[in-house]
mmCIF file of C-alpha atoms and ligand atoms in Angstrom:
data_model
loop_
_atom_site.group_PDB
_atom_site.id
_atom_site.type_symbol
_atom_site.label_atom_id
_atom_site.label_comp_id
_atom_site.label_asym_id
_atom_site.label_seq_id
_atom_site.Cartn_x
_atom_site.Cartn_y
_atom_site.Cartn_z
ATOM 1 C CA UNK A 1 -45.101 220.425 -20.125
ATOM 2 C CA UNK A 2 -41.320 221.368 -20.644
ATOM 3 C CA UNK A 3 -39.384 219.324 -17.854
ATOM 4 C CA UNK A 4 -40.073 216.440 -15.050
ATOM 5 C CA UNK A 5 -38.417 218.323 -12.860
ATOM 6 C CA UNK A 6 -39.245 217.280 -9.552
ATOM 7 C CA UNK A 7 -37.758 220.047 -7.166
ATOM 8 C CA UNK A 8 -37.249 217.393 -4.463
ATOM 9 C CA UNK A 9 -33.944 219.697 -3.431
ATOM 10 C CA UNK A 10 -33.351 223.251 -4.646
ATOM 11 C CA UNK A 11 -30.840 224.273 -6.347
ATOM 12 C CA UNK A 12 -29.041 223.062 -9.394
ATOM 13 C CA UNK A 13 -28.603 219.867 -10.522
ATOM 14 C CA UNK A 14 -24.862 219.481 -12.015
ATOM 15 C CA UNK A 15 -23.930 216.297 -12.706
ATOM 16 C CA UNK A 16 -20.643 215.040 -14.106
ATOM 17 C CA UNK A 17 -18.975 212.155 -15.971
ATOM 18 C CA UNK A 18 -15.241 211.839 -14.173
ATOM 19 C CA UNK A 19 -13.101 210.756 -17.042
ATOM 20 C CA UNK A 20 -9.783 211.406 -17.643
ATOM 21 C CA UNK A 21 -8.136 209.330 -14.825
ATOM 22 C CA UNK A 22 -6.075 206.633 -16.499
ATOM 23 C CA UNK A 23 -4.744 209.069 -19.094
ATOM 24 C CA UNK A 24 -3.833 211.494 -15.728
ATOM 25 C CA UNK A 25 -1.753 208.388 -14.186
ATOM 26 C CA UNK A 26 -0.362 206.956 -17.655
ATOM 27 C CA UNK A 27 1.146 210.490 -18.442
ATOM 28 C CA UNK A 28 3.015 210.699 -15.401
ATOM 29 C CA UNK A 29 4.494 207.070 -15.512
ATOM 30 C CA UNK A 30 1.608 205.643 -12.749
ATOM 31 C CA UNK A 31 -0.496 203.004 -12.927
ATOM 32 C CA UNK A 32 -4.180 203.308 -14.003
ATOM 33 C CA UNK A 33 -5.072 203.107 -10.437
ATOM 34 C CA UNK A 34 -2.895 205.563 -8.982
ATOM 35 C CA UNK A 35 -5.262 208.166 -11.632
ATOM 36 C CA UNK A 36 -8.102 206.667 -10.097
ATOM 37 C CA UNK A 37 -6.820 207.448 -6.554
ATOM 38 C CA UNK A 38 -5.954 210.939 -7.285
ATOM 39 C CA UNK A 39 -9.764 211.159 -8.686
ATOM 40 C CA UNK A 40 -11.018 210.312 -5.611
ATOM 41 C CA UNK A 41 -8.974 213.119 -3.782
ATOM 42 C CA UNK A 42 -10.176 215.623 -6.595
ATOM 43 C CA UNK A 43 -14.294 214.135 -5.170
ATOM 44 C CA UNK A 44 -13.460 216.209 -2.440
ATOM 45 C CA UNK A 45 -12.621 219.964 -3.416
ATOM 46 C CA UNK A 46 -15.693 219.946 -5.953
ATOM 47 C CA UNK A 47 -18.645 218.254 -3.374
ATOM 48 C CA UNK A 48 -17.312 221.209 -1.036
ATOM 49 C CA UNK A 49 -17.726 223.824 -3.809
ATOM 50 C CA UNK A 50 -20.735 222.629 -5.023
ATOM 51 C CA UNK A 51 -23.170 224.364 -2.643
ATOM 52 C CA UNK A 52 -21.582 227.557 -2.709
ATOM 53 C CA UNK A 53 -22.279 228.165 -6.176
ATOM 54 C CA UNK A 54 -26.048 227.209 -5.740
ATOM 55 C CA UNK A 55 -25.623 223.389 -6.360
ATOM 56 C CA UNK A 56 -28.594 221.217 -4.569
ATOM 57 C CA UNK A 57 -28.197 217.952 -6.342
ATOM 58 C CA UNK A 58 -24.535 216.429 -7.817
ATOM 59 C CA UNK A 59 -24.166 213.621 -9.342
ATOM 60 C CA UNK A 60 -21.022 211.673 -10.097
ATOM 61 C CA UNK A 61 -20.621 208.773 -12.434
ATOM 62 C CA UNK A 62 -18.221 206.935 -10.967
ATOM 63 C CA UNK A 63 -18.778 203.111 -12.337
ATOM 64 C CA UNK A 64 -21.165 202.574 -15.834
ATOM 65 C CA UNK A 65 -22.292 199.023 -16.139
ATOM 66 C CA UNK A 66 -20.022 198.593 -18.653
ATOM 67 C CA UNK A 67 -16.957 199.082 -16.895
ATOM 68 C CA UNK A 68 -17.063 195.548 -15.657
ATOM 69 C CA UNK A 69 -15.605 194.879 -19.008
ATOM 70 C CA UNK A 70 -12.609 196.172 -17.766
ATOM 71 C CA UNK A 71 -10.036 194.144 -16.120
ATOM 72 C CA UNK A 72 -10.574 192.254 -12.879
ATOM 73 C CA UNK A 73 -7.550 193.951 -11.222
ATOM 74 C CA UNK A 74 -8.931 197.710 -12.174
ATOM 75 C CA UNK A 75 -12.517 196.717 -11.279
ATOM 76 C CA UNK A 76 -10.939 195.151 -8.242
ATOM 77 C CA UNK A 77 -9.065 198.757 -7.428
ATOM 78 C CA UNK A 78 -12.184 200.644 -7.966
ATOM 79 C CA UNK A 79 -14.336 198.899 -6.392
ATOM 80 C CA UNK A 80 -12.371 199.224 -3.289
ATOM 81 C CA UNK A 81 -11.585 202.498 -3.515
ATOM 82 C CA UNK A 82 -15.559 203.146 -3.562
ATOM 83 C CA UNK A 83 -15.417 201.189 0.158
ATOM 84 C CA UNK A 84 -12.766 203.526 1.052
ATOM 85 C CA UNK A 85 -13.905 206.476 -0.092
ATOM 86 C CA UNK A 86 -17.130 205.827 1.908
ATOM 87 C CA UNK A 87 -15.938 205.018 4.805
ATOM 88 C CA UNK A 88 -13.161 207.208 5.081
ATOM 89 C CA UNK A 89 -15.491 210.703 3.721
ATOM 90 C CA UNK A 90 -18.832 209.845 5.891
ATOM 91 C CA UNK A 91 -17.914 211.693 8.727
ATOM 92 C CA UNK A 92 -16.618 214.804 6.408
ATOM 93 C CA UNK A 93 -19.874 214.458 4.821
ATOM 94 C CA UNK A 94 -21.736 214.701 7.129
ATOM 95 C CA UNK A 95 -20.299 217.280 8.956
ATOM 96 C CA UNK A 96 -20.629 219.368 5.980
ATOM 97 C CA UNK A 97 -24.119 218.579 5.585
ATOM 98 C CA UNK A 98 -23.995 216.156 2.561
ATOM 99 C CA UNK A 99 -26.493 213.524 2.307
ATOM 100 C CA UNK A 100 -25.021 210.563 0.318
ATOM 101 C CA UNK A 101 -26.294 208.486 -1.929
ATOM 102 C CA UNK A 102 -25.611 205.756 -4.403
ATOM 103 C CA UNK A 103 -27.420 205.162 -7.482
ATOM 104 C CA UNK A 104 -27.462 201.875 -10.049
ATOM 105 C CA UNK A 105 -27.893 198.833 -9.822
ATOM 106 C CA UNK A 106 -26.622 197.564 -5.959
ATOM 107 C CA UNK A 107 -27.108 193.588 -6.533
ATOM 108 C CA UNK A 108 -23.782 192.807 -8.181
ATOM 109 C CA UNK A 109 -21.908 195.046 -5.356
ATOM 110 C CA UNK A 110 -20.062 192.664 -3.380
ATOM 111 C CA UNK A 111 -21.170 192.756 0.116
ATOM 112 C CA UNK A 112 -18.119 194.896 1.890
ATOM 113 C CA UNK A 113 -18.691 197.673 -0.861
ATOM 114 C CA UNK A 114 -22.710 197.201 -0.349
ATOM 115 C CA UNK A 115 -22.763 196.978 3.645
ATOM 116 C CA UNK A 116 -20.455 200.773 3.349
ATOM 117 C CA UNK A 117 -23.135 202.322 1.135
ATOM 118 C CA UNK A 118 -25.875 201.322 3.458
ATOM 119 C CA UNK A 119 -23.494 202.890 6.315
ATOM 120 C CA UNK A 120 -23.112 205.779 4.574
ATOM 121 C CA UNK A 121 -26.243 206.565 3.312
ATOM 122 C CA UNK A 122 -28.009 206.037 6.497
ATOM 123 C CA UNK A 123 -25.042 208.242 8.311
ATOM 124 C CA UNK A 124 -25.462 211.551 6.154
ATOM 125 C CA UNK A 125 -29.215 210.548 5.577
ATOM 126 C CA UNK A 126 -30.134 214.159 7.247
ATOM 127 C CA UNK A 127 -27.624 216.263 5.041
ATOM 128 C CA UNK A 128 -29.749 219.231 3.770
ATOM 129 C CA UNK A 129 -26.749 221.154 2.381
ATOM 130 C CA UNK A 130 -26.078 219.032 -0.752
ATOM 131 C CA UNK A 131 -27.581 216.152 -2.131
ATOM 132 C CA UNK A 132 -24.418 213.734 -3.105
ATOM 133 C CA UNK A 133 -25.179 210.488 -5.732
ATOM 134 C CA UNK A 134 -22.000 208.789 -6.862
ATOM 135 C CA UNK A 135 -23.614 206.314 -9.892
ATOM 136 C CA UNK A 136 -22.382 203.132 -9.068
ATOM 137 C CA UNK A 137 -23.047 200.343 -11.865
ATOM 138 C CA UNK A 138 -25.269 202.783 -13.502
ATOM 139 C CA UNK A 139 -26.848 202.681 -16.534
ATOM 140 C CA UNK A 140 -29.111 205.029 -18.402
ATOM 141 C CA UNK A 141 -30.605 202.573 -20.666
ATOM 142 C CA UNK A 142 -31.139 199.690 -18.140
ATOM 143 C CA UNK A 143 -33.202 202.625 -16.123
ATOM 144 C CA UNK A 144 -34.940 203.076 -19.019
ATOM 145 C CA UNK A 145 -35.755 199.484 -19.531
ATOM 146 C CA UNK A 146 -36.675 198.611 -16.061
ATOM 147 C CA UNK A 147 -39.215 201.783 -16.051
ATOM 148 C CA UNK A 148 -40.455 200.533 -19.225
ATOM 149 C CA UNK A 149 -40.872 197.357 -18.027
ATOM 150 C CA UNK A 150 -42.389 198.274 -14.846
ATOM 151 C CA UNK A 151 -44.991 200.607 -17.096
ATOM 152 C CA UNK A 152 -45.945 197.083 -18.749
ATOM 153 C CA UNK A 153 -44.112 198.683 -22.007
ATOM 154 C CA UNK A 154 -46.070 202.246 -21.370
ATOM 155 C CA UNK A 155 -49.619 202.843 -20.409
ATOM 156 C CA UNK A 156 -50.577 205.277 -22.879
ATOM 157 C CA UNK A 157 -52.103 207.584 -20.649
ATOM 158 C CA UNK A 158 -48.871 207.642 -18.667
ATOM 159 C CA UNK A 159 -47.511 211.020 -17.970
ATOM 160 C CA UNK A 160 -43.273 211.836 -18.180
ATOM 161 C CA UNK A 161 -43.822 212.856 -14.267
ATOM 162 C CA UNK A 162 -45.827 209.190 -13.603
ATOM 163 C CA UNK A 163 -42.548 207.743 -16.096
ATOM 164 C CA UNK A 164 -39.490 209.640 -14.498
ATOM 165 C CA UNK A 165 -40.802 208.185 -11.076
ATOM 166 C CA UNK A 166 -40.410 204.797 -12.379
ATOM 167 C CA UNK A 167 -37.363 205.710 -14.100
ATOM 168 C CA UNK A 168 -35.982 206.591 -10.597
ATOM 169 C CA UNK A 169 -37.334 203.861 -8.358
ATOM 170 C CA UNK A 170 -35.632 201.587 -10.949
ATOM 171 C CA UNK A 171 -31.793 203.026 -10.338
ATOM 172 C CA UNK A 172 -32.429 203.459 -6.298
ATOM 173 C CA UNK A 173 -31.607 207.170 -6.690
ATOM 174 C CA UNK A 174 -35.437 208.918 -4.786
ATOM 175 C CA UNK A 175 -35.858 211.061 -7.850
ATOM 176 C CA UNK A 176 -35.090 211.515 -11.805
ATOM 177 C CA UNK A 177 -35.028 215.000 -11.462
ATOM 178 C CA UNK A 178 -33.855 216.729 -14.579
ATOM 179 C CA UNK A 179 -30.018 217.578 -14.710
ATOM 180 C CA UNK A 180 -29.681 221.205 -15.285
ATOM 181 C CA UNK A 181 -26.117 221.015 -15.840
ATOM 182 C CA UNK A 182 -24.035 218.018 -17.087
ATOM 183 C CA UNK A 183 -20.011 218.086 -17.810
ATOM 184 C CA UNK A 184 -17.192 215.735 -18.688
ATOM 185 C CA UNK A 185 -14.101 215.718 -18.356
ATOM 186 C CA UNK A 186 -11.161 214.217 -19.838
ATOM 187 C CA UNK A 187 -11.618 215.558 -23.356
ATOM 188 C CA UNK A 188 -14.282 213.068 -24.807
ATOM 189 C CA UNK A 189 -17.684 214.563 -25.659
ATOM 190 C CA UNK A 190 -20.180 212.058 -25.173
ATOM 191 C CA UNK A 191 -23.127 210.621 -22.492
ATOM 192 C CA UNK A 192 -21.737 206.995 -22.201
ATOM 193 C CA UNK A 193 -25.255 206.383 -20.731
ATOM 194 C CA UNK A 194 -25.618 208.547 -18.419
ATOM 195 C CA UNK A 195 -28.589 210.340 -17.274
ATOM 196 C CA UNK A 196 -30.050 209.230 -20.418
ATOM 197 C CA UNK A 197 -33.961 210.281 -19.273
ATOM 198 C CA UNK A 198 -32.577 213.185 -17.149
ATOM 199 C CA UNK A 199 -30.389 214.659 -19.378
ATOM 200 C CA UNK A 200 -33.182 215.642 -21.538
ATOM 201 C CA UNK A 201 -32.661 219.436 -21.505
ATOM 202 C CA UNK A 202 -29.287 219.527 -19.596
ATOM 203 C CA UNK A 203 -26.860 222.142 -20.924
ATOM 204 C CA UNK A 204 -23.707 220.575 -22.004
ATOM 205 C CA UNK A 205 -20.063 221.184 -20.861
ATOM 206 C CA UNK A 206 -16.587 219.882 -21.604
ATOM 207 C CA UNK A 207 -13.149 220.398 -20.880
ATOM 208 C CA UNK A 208 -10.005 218.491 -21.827
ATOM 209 C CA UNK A 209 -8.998 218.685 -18.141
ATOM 210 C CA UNK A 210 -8.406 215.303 -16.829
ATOM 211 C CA UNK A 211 -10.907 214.751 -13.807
ATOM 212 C CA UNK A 212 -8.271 214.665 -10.813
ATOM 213 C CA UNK A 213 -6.940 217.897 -12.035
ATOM 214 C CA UNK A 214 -10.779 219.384 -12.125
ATOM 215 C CA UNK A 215 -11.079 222.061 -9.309
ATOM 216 C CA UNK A 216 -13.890 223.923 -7.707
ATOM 217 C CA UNK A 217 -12.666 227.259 -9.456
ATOM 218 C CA UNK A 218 -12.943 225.016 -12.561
ATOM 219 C CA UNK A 219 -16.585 224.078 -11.351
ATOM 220 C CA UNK A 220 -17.521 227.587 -10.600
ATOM 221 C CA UNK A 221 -16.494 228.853 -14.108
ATOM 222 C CA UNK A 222 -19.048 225.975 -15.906
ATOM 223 C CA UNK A 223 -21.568 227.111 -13.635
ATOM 224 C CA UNK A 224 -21.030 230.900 -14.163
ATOM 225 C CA UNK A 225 -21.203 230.047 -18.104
ATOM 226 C CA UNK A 226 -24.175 228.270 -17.316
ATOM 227 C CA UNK A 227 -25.747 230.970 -15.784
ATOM 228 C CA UNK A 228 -25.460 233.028 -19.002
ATOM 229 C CA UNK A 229 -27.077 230.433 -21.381
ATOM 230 C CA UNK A 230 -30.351 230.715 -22.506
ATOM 231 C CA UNK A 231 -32.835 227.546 -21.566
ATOM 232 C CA UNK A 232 -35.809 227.685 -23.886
ATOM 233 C CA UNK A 233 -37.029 223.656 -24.060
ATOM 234 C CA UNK A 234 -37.809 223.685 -27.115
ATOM 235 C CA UNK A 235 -40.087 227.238 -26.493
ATOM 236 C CA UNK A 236 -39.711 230.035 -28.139
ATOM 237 C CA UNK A 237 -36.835 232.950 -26.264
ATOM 238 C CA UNK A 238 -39.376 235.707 -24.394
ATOM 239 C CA UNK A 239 -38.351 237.864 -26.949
ATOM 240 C CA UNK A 240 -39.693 236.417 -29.343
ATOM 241 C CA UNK A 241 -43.293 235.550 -27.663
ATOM 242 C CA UNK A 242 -43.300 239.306 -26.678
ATOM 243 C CA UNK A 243 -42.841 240.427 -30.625
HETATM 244 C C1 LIG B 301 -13.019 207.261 -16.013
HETATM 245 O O1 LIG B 301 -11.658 207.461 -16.255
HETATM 246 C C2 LIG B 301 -13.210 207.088 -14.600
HETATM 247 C C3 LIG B 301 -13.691 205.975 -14.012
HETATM 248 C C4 LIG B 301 -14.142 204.773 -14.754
HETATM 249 C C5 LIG B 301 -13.759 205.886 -12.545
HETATM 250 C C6 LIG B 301 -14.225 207.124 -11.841
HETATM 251 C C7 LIG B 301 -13.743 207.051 -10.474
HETATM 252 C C8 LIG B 301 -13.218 208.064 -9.765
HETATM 253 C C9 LIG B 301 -13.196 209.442 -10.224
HETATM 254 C C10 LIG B 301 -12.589 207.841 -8.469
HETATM 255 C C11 LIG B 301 -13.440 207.494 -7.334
HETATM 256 C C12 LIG B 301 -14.692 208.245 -7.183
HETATM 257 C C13 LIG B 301 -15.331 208.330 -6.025
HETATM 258 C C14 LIG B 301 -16.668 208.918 -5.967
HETATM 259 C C15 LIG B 301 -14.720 207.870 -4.774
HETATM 260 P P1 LIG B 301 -10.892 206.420 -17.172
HETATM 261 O O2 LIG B 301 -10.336 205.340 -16.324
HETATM 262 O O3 LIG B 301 -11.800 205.957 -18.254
HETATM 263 O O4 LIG B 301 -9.763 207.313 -17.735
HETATM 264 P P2 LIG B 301 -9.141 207.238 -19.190
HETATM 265 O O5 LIG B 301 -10.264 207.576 -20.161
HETATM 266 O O6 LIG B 301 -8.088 208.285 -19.152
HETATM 267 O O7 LIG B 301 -8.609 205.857 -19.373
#
């Protein structure tokens, strides 16, 4: 077997770690928030591109678990700039034919931020265009952990399929379909657990850009290089099977 992938949508699945967005701010004399702001503006232009370049499935890590170690007033901004992001896009979104939804863990949300995902996901719930998940107090290893936990520390006749569905029921996100596509911007080359399980075979992309300067033609051009890579997971190239 060389992938869970599920195929619940078609299409890609890109999915991106948005970093970059206090650096943007602090470099032009802003606060850390004002980056974070601008971030959520640059959201828009790339869930609009995504499905013209063949994207089914985006996902956007926009909170780790471990970014409640940061300080109350950032959390604070972000927090409610995830509440106003969702209310204020729905309508967009679902106009456009996005289905929303939110992965990670949802019991530490408070209840404002919690009561507009439920809004949200149950406004866009028939998008069939693109499938939207913004990674909200996500973690890859806690995913892990819970599926592991929920497997009664792994049955050994479980399959990855009979795993990955336990991986997903544990971060609320329908499926742990394999990401075909991962980037990061911001310079830093690294997973900060994300998409730990799904991540598996995803090709690898970074760019230095800071995420609210990252564009769709900047999207485009990582999928178009994409394209031209050579998946094998962990096979041999046909080339070689035909010699
Ligand atoms: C990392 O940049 C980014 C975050 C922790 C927050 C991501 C949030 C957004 C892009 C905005 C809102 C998103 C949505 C979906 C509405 P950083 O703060 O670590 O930047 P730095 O590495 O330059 O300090």
């Amino acid at each position: 077997m060389q992938s869970t992938r599920q195929d619940s949508e078609p299409g890609l699945h890109v999915a991106i770690v948005m970093d970059g967005n206090g650096r943007w701010a602090t470099a032009r004399g802003l606060p850390r928030r004002r980056g974070h702001e601008a971030g959520a503006r640059a959201v828009r232009g790339i869930v609009e591109t995504a499905p013209t370049l063949g994207i089914g499935l985006l996902t956007l890590y926009a909170f780790s678990a471990d970014n409640w170690k940061r300080p109350p007033r950032e959390v604070g901004a972000l927090l409610a700039l995830f509440r106003r992001y969702l209310d204020g896009e729905c309508e967009r979104l679902r106009a456009n034919g996005v289905r929303l939804s939110i992965i990670g863990r949802r019991d530490r949300l408070p209840p404002s931020l919690l009561a507009a995902v439920e809004r949200a996901e149950l406004d866009t719930a028939r998008g069939a265009e693109l499938h939207l998940r913004i990674a909200i107090d996500y973690s890859g290893r806690d995913a892990i952990i819970a599926a592991a936990a929920r497997a009664r520390l792994i049955d050994s006749e479980m399959t990855r399929e009979g795993f990955a569905t336990l991986v997903a029921a544990a971060q609320h996100g329908g499926d742990a379909r394999d990401v075909d596509l991962l980037i990061r911007t911001g310079g830093e080359r690294r997973l900060s657990d994300f998409m730990l399980w799904e991540a598996a075979y995803a090709e690898l992309s970074f760019t230095t850009r800071a995420w609210p300067d990252f564009t769709g033609a900047m999207l485009a051009a990582a999928v178009e290089d994409f394209r031209g890579r050579n998946r094998r997971f962990g096979a041999l190239p046909d080339v070689a099977v035909a010699g």
